[in-house]
Amino acid sequence: MHIFIFLYYGCFMQKDNTQQIQKAIVAGNGPSLTAIDYARLPLSYEVFRVNQFYLEDAYYLGKNIRAVTFAHQTLFEHIYTMQVLNNTQEYKIDSVIINDSPFISTSRDEFHVKSNFLLRVLYKHSFIDTLYNGRLSENIGEFLEYDSLQKLYSNKNPRSGIYLCAIAVALGYREIYLTGIDFYEGKNYAFNHSKTNILKLVPDGFENITLPQEPQQESYHSKAADLEALEFLAKTYNVEFYSLSPASPLSHYIPLAPITNNTAKPEKKPSNYTNDIILPPEHAYRTFRALNEHIDYSKRGRVKNNFYLKLLYDLARLPRDLKYCFKKPKRF
């Protein structure tokens, strides 16, 4: 049985209304999410959320979400959770954007399998896209190049909330309001995220998620990396960033949003709201493994390092290498 057979596809068509609504709210899950100055909210906007946003105890920014992005460790389960939240009408989520940076994981092959499998299922319905290799990449090529170079040479990697800003820019928004992006100063999260199912998937908790690179440098996942990426987005794409939470550390670096006298307030959630990631049924995992069982990445790695295979590969490219070796350099 197909794991996504329960979807009603009509609700997943991605909206194309950035011409009408040019303002976006990008919300991380830091403590300032619960300290929004609602009088500063723009009068019309669309919302972007990240990771375990659904664990919030109230709808701090409503139920309607233009796009979400997730840590790759829980991608398979989070896609499933989003379908359930849509079907139960706890939230209305238009799309999931996968951060498929080539530097995202050492288990790169497994990540590609997961994202490609999900893309094959839902891509035609515009529910899932990718940042680096999907339809959005051509809208934000300069940032993707900047991001890759920062990771490669400076070991700097912005947090998920900053990538969410890049996603909003790629979708056409040029006025972006931020909350819940607090650089992990003080309390890390606005809510308890140490839930039973989440800890099954990420036993050490999300605070400890880092790219497995050696040696780890102090600059990795830092305030500096986040601020530099925001500055690049602002200058390159003519984006205006505003803070919605005066108490957030972010307010020291970007201006507070102007007063609009918006009368919005957070809406209390029902007592039985979803307060953990939802694990797919076991047959979903069996389906996933069956579709990809022909790929044995451990063996593929050994084949790639086989001496004779490498020798044949070097011999095959020898003529091209010789051509470039003796080619006269151009004068500039």
mmCIF file of C-alpha atoms in Angstrom:
data_model
loop_
_atom_site.group_PDB
_atom_site.id
_atom_site.type_symbol
_atom_site.label_atom_id
_atom_site.label_comp_id
_atom_site.label_asym_id
_atom_site.label_seq_id
_atom_site.Cartn_x
_atom_site.Cartn_y
_atom_site.Cartn_z
ATOM 1 C CA MET A 1 0.000 0.000 0.000
ATOM 2 C CA HIS A 2 1.424 3.355 -0.954
ATOM 3 C CA ILE A 3 2.376 5.390 2.096
ATOM 4 C CA PHE A 4 0.886 8.603 0.773
ATOM 5 C CA ILE A 5 -2.406 7.206 -0.490
ATOM 6 C CA PHE A 6 -4.331 9.112 2.169
ATOM 7 C CA LEU A 7 -3.393 12.525 0.794
ATOM 8 C CA TYR A 8 -6.032 14.772 -0.631
ATOM 9 C CA TYR A 9 -3.971 16.505 -3.267
ATOM 10 C CA GLY A 10 -6.014 19.626 -3.719
ATOM 11 C CA CYS A 11 -4.686 21.289 -0.564
ATOM 12 C CA PHE A 12 -1.069 20.898 -1.631
ATOM 13 C CA MET A 13 -1.039 23.114 -4.673
ATOM 14 C CA GLN A 14 1.537 25.781 -4.007
ATOM 15 C CA LYS A 15 0.106 29.262 -4.010
ATOM 16 C CA ASP A 16 1.448 31.794 -6.456
ATOM 17 C CA ASN A 17 0.387 34.966 -4.733
ATOM 18 C CA THR A 18 3.640 36.770 -3.998
ATOM 19 C CA GLN A 19 2.380 39.500 -6.315
ATOM 20 C CA GLN A 20 -0.399 40.254 -3.816
ATOM 21 C CA ILE A 21 1.499 39.613 -0.571
ATOM 22 C CA GLN A 22 5.092 40.802 -0.620
ATOM 23 C CA LYS A 23 5.783 40.510 3.115
ATOM 24 C CA ALA A 24 6.951 37.334 4.821
ATOM 25 C CA ILE A 25 7.361 36.348 8.461
ATOM 26 C CA VAL A 26 10.202 33.901 9.060
ATOM 27 C CA ALA A 27 9.955 32.264 12.472
ATOM 28 C CA GLY A 28 12.590 30.207 14.217
ATOM 29 C CA ASN A 29 11.815 28.328 17.401
ATOM 30 C CA GLY A 30 13.807 30.470 19.833
ATOM 31 C CA PRO A 31 12.249 32.048 22.948
ATOM 32 C CA SER A 32 11.406 35.327 21.207
ATOM 33 C CA LEU A 33 8.692 33.452 19.288
ATOM 34 C CA THR A 34 6.577 33.797 22.427
ATOM 35 C CA ALA A 35 7.458 37.503 22.797
ATOM 36 C CA ILE A 36 6.226 38.908 19.485
ATOM 37 C CA ASP A 37 5.098 42.527 19.560
ATOM 38 C CA TYR A 38 1.912 41.929 17.573
ATOM 39 C CA ALA A 39 1.358 45.639 17.039
ATOM 40 C CA ARG A 40 4.400 45.436 14.728
ATOM 41 C CA LEU A 41 3.067 42.647 12.512
ATOM 42 C CA PRO A 42 2.472 43.735 8.927
ATOM 43 C CA LEU A 43 -1.193 43.859 7.985
ATOM 44 C CA SER A 44 -0.737 41.197 5.289
ATOM 45 C CA TYR A 45 1.945 38.535 5.235
ATOM 46 C CA GLU A 46 2.735 34.875 4.749
ATOM 47 C CA VAL A 47 4.458 32.673 7.289
ATOM 48 C CA PHE A 48 7.543 30.453 7.016
ATOM 49 C CA ARG A 49 8.300 27.918 9.772
ATOM 50 C CA VAL A 50 11.113 25.524 10.602
ATOM 51 C CA ASN A 51 11.716 22.124 12.216
ATOM 52 C CA GLN A 52 9.469 21.234 15.180
ATOM 53 C CA PHE A 53 7.314 24.382 14.980
ATOM 54 C CA TYR A 54 4.124 22.356 15.600
ATOM 55 C CA LEU A 55 5.216 21.741 19.216
ATOM 56 C CA GLU A 56 4.294 25.351 20.068
ATOM 57 C CA ASP A 57 1.601 25.532 22.736
ATOM 58 C CA ALA A 58 -0.308 28.252 20.867
ATOM 59 C CA TYR A 59 -0.655 29.404 17.285
ATOM 60 C CA TYR A 60 1.768 32.298 17.648
ATOM 61 C CA LEU A 61 1.560 33.067 13.922
ATOM 62 C CA GLY A 62 -1.589 31.270 12.905
ATOM 63 C CA LYS A 63 -2.255 27.992 11.133
ATOM 64 C CA ASN A 64 -1.485 28.990 7.534
ATOM 65 C CA ILE A 65 2.123 28.315 6.506
ATOM 66 C CA ARG A 66 3.597 29.085 3.092
ATOM 67 C CA ALA A 67 6.668 26.858 3.465
ATOM 68 C CA VAL A 68 8.564 24.807 6.033
ATOM 69 C CA THR A 69 12.038 23.317 6.107
ATOM 70 C CA PHE A 70 13.471 20.571 8.302
ATOM 71 C CA ALA A 71 16.729 19.079 9.510
ATOM 72 C CA HIS A 72 17.592 16.230 7.164
ATOM 73 C CA GLN A 73 17.880 13.682 10.007
ATOM 74 C CA THR A 74 14.096 13.604 10.374
ATOM 75 C CA LEU A 75 13.064 14.386 6.815
ATOM 76 C CA PHE A 76 11.173 11.150 6.128
ATOM 77 C CA GLU A 77 9.166 11.390 9.338
ATOM 78 C CA HIS A 78 8.535 15.117 9.069
ATOM 79 C CA ILE A 79 7.048 14.839 5.582
ATOM 80 C CA TYR A 80 4.618 12.307 6.995
ATOM 81 C CA THR A 81 3.864 14.541 9.983
ATOM 82 C CA MET A 82 3.068 17.456 7.660
ATOM 83 C CA GLN A 83 0.504 15.345 5.803
ATOM 84 C CA VAL A 84 -1.186 14.433 9.074
ATOM 85 C CA LEU A 85 -1.238 18.058 10.247
ATOM 86 C CA ASN A 86 -2.784 19.103 6.933
ATOM 87 C CA ASN A 87 -5.380 16.334 7.036
ATOM 88 C CA THR A 88 -6.379 17.064 10.629
ATOM 89 C CA GLN A 89 -6.408 20.802 9.819
ATOM 90 C CA GLU A 90 -4.119 21.607 12.742
ATOM 91 C CA TYR A 91 -2.118 23.585 10.178
ATOM 92 C CA LYS A 92 -2.395 24.337 6.486
ATOM 93 C CA ILE A 93 1.078 23.862 5.036
ATOM 94 C CA ASP A 94 1.546 24.754 1.384
ATOM 95 C CA SER A 95 5.014 23.337 0.743
ATOM 96 C CA VAL A 96 8.146 21.752 2.148
ATOM 97 C CA ILE A 97 11.522 23.020 0.936
ATOM 98 C CA ILE A 98 14.448 20.646 1.445
ATOM 99 C CA ASN A 99 17.880 22.114 2.089
ATOM 100 C CA ASP A 100 19.890 19.802 -0.153
ATOM 101 C CA SER A 101 23.265 21.504 0.274
ATOM 102 C CA PRO A 102 26.122 19.247 -0.922
ATOM 103 C CA PHE A 103 27.801 19.828 2.454
ATOM 104 C CA ILE A 104 24.845 18.803 4.557
ATOM 105 C CA SER A 105 25.877 15.318 5.652
ATOM 106 C CA THR A 106 28.479 12.608 5.396
ATOM 107 C CA SER A 107 25.599 10.188 4.834
ATOM 108 C CA ARG A 108 24.984 12.073 1.605
ATOM 109 C CA ASP A 109 23.830 9.060 -0.415
ATOM 110 C CA GLU A 110 21.137 8.148 2.097
ATOM 111 C CA PHE A 111 19.947 11.767 2.207
ATOM 112 C CA HIS A 112 19.667 11.859 -1.583
ATOM 113 C CA VAL A 113 17.651 8.660 -1.605
ATOM 114 C CA LYS A 114 15.196 10.023 0.951
ATOM 115 C CA SER A 115 14.740 13.388 -0.735
ATOM 116 C CA ASN A 116 14.579 11.925 -4.251
ATOM 117 C CA PHE A 117 12.038 9.321 -3.183
ATOM 118 C CA LEU A 118 9.811 11.985 -1.666
ATOM 119 C CA LEU A 119 10.267 14.256 -4.657
ATOM 120 C CA ARG A 120 9.143 11.485 -7.005
ATOM 121 C CA VAL A 121 5.971 11.072 -4.942
ATOM 122 C CA LEU A 122 4.958 14.701 -4.548
ATOM 123 C CA TYR A 123 6.985 16.920 -6.880
ATOM 124 C CA LYS A 124 4.233 17.170 -9.497
ATOM 125 C CA HIS A 125 1.896 18.473 -6.791
ATOM 126 C CA SER A 126 4.290 21.295 -5.867
ATOM 127 C CA PHE A 127 4.324 20.177 -2.235
ATOM 128 C CA ILE A 128 8.062 19.457 -2.094
ATOM 129 C CA ASP A 129 10.973 21.326 -3.634
ATOM 130 C CA THR A 130 14.695 21.581 -2.950
ATOM 131 C CA LEU A 131 16.788 24.683 -2.390
ATOM 132 C CA TYR A 132 19.974 23.762 -4.264
ATOM 133 C CA ASN A 133 18.757 21.574 -7.137
ATOM 134 C CA GLY A 134 15.078 22.362 -7.452
ATOM 135 C CA ARG A 135 13.021 25.049 -9.106
ATOM 136 C CA LEU A 136 14.057 27.696 -6.596
ATOM 137 C CA SER A 137 17.799 27.467 -7.228
ATOM 138 C CA GLU A 138 17.779 29.693 -10.297
ATOM 139 C CA ASN A 139 16.190 32.478 -8.232
ATOM 140 C CA ILE A 140 18.923 32.511 -5.611
ATOM 141 C CA GLY A 141 22.071 31.314 -7.324
ATOM 142 C CA GLU A 142 24.344 33.972 -5.827
ATOM 143 C CA PHE A 143 23.395 32.992 -2.272
ATOM 144 C CA LEU A 144 23.896 29.292 -2.961
ATOM 145 C CA GLU A 145 27.373 30.014 -4.290
ATOM 146 C CA TYR A 146 28.131 32.208 -1.269
ATOM 147 C CA ASP A 147 26.805 29.518 1.077
ATOM 148 C CA SER A 148 28.892 26.774 -0.512
ATOM 149 C CA LEU A 149 32.081 28.834 -0.349
ATOM 150 C CA GLN A 150 31.432 29.750 3.284
ATOM 151 C CA LYS A 151 31.039 26.089 4.218
ATOM 152 C CA LEU A 152 34.000 24.945 2.149
ATOM 153 C CA TYR A 153 36.595 27.536 3.122
ATOM 154 C CA SER A 154 35.395 29.100 6.379
ATOM 155 C CA ASN A 155 33.480 26.209 8.014
ATOM 156 C CA LYS A 156 30.538 28.574 8.509
ATOM 157 C CA ASN A 157 27.047 27.201 8.240
ATOM 158 C CA PRO A 158 23.917 29.297 8.930
ATOM 159 C CA ARG A 159 21.176 27.760 11.024
ATOM 160 C CA SER A 160 17.862 26.591 9.587
ATOM 161 C CA GLY A 161 16.096 29.892 10.257
ATOM 162 C CA ILE A 162 18.544 31.705 7.975
ATOM 163 C CA TYR A 163 17.997 29.175 5.205
ATOM 164 C CA LEU A 164 14.305 29.831 5.665
ATOM 165 C CA CYS A 165 15.012 33.501 4.926
ATOM 166 C CA ALA A 166 16.822 32.428 1.749
ATOM 167 C CA ILE A 167 13.811 30.315 0.783
ATOM 168 C CA ALA A 168 11.508 33.314 1.261
ATOM 169 C CA VAL A 169 13.821 35.426 -0.912
ATOM 170 C CA ALA A 170 13.846 32.703 -3.585
ATOM 171 C CA LEU A 171 10.044 32.793 -3.588
ATOM 172 C CA GLY A 172 10.068 36.524 -4.264
ATOM 173 C CA TYR A 173 9.682 38.183 -0.856
ATOM 174 C CA ARG A 174 11.729 41.321 -0.287
ATOM 175 C CA GLU A 175 10.348 42.491 3.075
ATOM 176 C CA ILE A 176 10.959 39.869 5.753
ATOM 177 C CA TYR A 177 10.035 40.011 9.446
ATOM 178 C CA LEU A 178 11.926 37.769 11.866
ATOM 179 C CA THR A 179 11.155 36.202 15.221
ATOM 180 C CA GLY A 180 12.450 33.180 17.125
ATOM 181 C CA ILE A 181 15.976 33.601 15.722
ATOM 182 C CA ASP A 182 17.940 34.232 18.916
ATOM 183 C CA PHE A 183 21.361 32.663 18.164
ATOM 184 C CA TYR A 184 20.784 30.136 20.983
ATOM 185 C CA GLU A 185 21.602 32.782 23.586
ATOM 186 C CA GLY A 186 20.070 31.745 26.900
ATOM 187 C CA LYS A 187 17.218 29.276 26.531
ATOM 188 C CA ASN A 188 17.434 27.488 23.189
ATOM 189 C CA TYR A 189 13.769 26.842 22.417
ATOM 190 C CA ALA A 190 10.415 28.440 23.063
ATOM 191 C CA PHE A 191 8.918 25.054 23.919
ATOM 192 C CA ASN A 192 9.874 21.588 25.096
ATOM 193 C CA HIS A 193 11.135 19.609 22.113
ATOM 194 C CA SER A 194 12.505 16.563 23.999
ATOM 195 C CA LYS A 195 9.633 14.323 22.967
ATOM 196 C CA THR A 196 9.488 10.522 22.881
ATOM 197 C CA ASN A 197 9.486 10.048 19.106
ATOM 198 C CA ILE A 198 11.933 12.868 18.419
ATOM 199 C CA LEU A 199 14.440 11.351 20.842
ATOM 200 C CA LYS A 200 14.042 7.983 19.100
ATOM 201 C CA LEU A 201 15.205 9.628 15.887
ATOM 202 C CA VAL A 202 17.754 12.054 17.369
ATOM 203 C CA PRO A 203 18.824 10.592 20.741
ATOM 204 C CA ASP A 204 21.176 13.465 21.578
ATOM 205 C CA GLY A 205 18.553 16.119 20.894
ATOM 206 C CA PHE A 206 18.576 18.858 18.292
ATOM 207 C CA GLU A 207 20.886 21.132 20.278
ATOM 208 C CA ASN A 208 23.753 18.819 19.433
ATOM 209 C CA ILE A 209 23.124 18.512 15.690
ATOM 210 C CA THR A 210 26.202 19.562 13.735
ATOM 211 C CA LEU A 211 27.745 18.575 10.471
ATOM 212 C CA PRO A 212 30.272 15.800 11.096
ATOM 213 C CA GLN A 213 33.354 17.674 9.980
ATOM 214 C CA GLU A 214 36.838 17.490 11.474
ATOM 215 C CA PRO A 215 38.158 19.541 13.007
ATOM 216 C CA GLN A 216 35.160 21.414 14.368
ATOM 217 C CA GLN A 217 35.787 25.133 14.471
ATOM 218 C CA GLU A 218 34.296 27.723 16.754
ATOM 219 C CA SER A 219 32.866 29.611 13.767
ATOM 220 C CA TYR A 220 30.583 26.742 12.764
ATOM 221 C CA HIS A 221 26.859 27.396 13.446
ATOM 222 C CA SER A 222 27.619 30.777 14.950
ATOM 223 C CA LYS A 223 25.964 34.144 15.317
ATOM 224 C CA ALA A 224 28.561 35.518 12.902
ATOM 225 C CA ALA A 225 27.616 32.976 10.226
ATOM 226 C CA ASP A 226 23.922 33.848 10.613
ATOM 227 C CA LEU A 227 24.428 37.613 10.512
ATOM 228 C CA GLU A 228 26.809 37.476 7.557
ATOM 229 C CA ALA A 229 24.306 35.390 5.586
ATOM 230 C CA LEU A 230 21.495 37.836 6.390
ATOM 231 C CA GLU A 231 23.696 40.727 5.303
ATOM 232 C CA PHE A 232 24.496 38.948 2.036
ATOM 233 C CA LEU A 233 20.804 38.349 1.327
ATOM 234 C CA ALA A 234 19.949 41.964 2.152
ATOM 235 C CA LYS A 235 22.613 43.469 -0.110
ATOM 236 C CA THR A 236 22.402 41.005 -2.992
ATOM 237 C CA TYR A 237 18.619 40.859 -3.323
ATOM 238 C CA ASN A 238 17.632 44.254 -1.895
ATOM 239 C CA VAL A 239 15.834 42.663 1.060
ATOM 240 C CA GLU A 240 14.659 44.565 4.123
ATOM 241 C CA PHE A 241 14.789 42.595 7.389
ATOM 242 C CA TYR A 242 12.884 43.610 10.531
ATOM 243 C CA SER A 243 12.642 42.154 14.031
ATOM 244 C CA LEU A 244 9.218 41.443 15.522
ATOM 245 C CA SER A 245 10.511 40.709 19.023
ATOM 246 C CA PRO A 246 12.152 43.640 20.845
ATOM 247 C CA ALA A 247 13.672 41.293 23.455
ATOM 248 C CA SER A 248 15.410 39.129 20.865
ATOM 249 C CA PRO A 249 19.211 39.469 20.515
ATOM 250 C CA LEU A 250 18.527 39.846 16.796
ATOM 251 C CA SER A 251 17.050 43.288 17.486
ATOM 252 C CA HIS A 252 20.564 44.569 18.176
ATOM 253 C CA TYR A 253 21.475 43.926 14.530
ATOM 254 C CA ILE A 254 18.346 44.639 12.475
ATOM 255 C CA PRO A 255 15.700 47.330 13.051
ATOM 256 C CA LEU A 256 12.453 46.709 14.838
ATOM 257 C CA ALA A 257 9.443 46.477 12.569
ATOM 258 C CA PRO A 258 7.366 49.658 12.432
ATOM 259 C CA ILE A 259 4.140 49.888 14.432
ATOM 260 C CA THR A 260 1.153 48.931 12.281
ATOM 261 C CA ASN A 261 -1.380 48.556 15.112
ATOM 262 C CA ASN A 262 -2.141 45.038 13.980
ATOM 263 C CA THR A 263 -4.625 43.553 16.440
ATOM 264 C CA ALA A 264 -3.630 39.894 15.894
ATOM 265 C CA LYS A 265 -3.102 37.741 18.982
ATOM 266 C CA PRO A 266 -1.822 34.200 19.500
ATOM 267 C CA GLU A 267 -4.565 31.580 19.397
ATOM 268 C CA LYS A 268 -4.624 28.888 22.075
ATOM 269 C CA LYS A 269 -4.309 25.320 20.810
ATOM 270 C CA PRO A 270 -6.708 22.545 21.809
ATOM 271 C CA SER A 271 -5.546 20.248 24.606
ATOM 272 C CA ASN A 272 -5.030 17.310 22.220
ATOM 273 C CA TYR A 273 -2.737 19.107 19.755
ATOM 274 C CA THR A 274 0.112 17.169 18.127
ATOM 275 C CA ASN A 275 3.042 17.484 20.515
ATOM 276 C CA ASP A 276 5.534 15.058 18.984
ATOM 277 C CA ILE A 277 6.781 14.084 15.558
ATOM 278 C CA ILE A 278 4.505 11.405 14.063
ATOM 279 C CA LEU A 279 6.283 8.219 13.023
ATOM 280 C CA PRO A 280 5.025 6.634 9.782
ATOM 281 C CA PRO A 281 3.603 3.115 10.043
ATOM 282 C CA GLU A 282 6.075 0.268 9.758
ATOM 283 C CA HIS A 283 4.907 -0.612 6.235
ATOM 284 C CA ALA A 284 6.044 2.858 5.125
ATOM 285 C CA TYR A 285 9.586 2.080 6.224
ATOM 286 C CA ARG A 286 9.365 -1.309 4.485
ATOM 287 C CA THR A 287 8.184 0.402 1.300
ATOM 288 C CA PHE A 288 11.038 2.861 1.484
ATOM 289 C CA ARG A 289 13.622 0.116 2.012
ATOM 290 C CA ALA A 290 12.143 -2.018 -0.772
ATOM 291 C CA LEU A 291 12.273 0.832 -3.282
ATOM 292 C CA ASN A 292 15.935 1.459 -2.527
ATOM 293 C CA GLU A 293 17.245 -1.970 -1.536
ATOM 294 C CA HIS A 294 19.199 -2.267 -4.785
ATOM 295 C CA ILE A 295 21.532 0.505 -3.598
ATOM 296 C CA ASP A 296 24.197 -0.782 -1.197
ATOM 297 C CA TYR A 297 26.194 2.293 -0.344
ATOM 298 C CA SER A 298 28.767 0.508 1.776
ATOM 299 C CA LYS A 299 29.698 -1.707 -1.172
ATOM 300 C CA ARG A 300 29.579 1.202 -3.579
ATOM 301 C CA GLY A 301 32.145 3.001 -1.451
ATOM 302 C CA ARG A 302 34.483 0.018 -1.620
ATOM 303 C CA VAL A 303 34.077 -0.209 -5.396
ATOM 304 C CA LYS A 304 34.940 3.456 -5.783
ATOM 305 C CA ASN A 305 38.204 2.852 -3.906
ATOM 306 C CA ASN A 306 39.163 -0.271 -5.830
ATOM 307 C CA PHE A 307 42.733 0.075 -7.156
ATOM 308 C CA TYR A 308 42.048 -1.434 -10.595
ATOM 309 C CA LEU A 309 38.895 0.619 -11.140
ATOM 310 C CA LYS A 310 40.768 3.790 -10.249
ATOM 311 C CA LEU A 311 43.589 2.798 -12.611
ATOM 312 C CA LEU A 312 41.157 2.307 -15.509
ATOM 313 C CA TYR A 313 39.534 5.640 -14.725
ATOM 314 C CA ASP A 314 42.906 7.429 -14.739
ATOM 315 C CA LEU A 315 43.893 5.795 -18.028
ATOM 316 C CA ALA A 316 40.585 6.809 -19.606
ATOM 317 C CA ARG A 317 41.096 10.469 -18.756
ATOM 318 C CA LEU A 318 44.832 10.535 -19.536
ATOM 319 C CA PRO A 319 44.444 11.906 -23.114
ATOM 320 C CA ARG A 320 42.309 14.809 -21.866
ATOM 321 C CA ASP A 321 44.743 15.567 -19.055
ATOM 322 C CA LEU A 322 47.680 15.582 -21.496
ATOM 323 C CA LYS A 323 45.790 17.934 -23.794
ATOM 324 C CA TYR A 324 45.306 20.470 -21.014
ATOM 325 C CA CYS A 325 48.849 19.972 -19.761
ATOM 326 C CA PHE A 326 50.418 21.045 -23.062
ATOM 327 C CA LYS A 327 47.784 23.570 -24.074
ATOM 328 C CA LYS A 328 49.262 27.051 -24.385
ATOM 329 C CA PRO A 329 47.761 29.341 -21.746
ATOM 330 C CA LYS A 330 45.628 32.249 -22.863
ATOM 331 C CA ARG A 331 46.923 35.804 -22.526
ATOM 332 C CA PHE A 332 44.657 38.292 -20.725
#
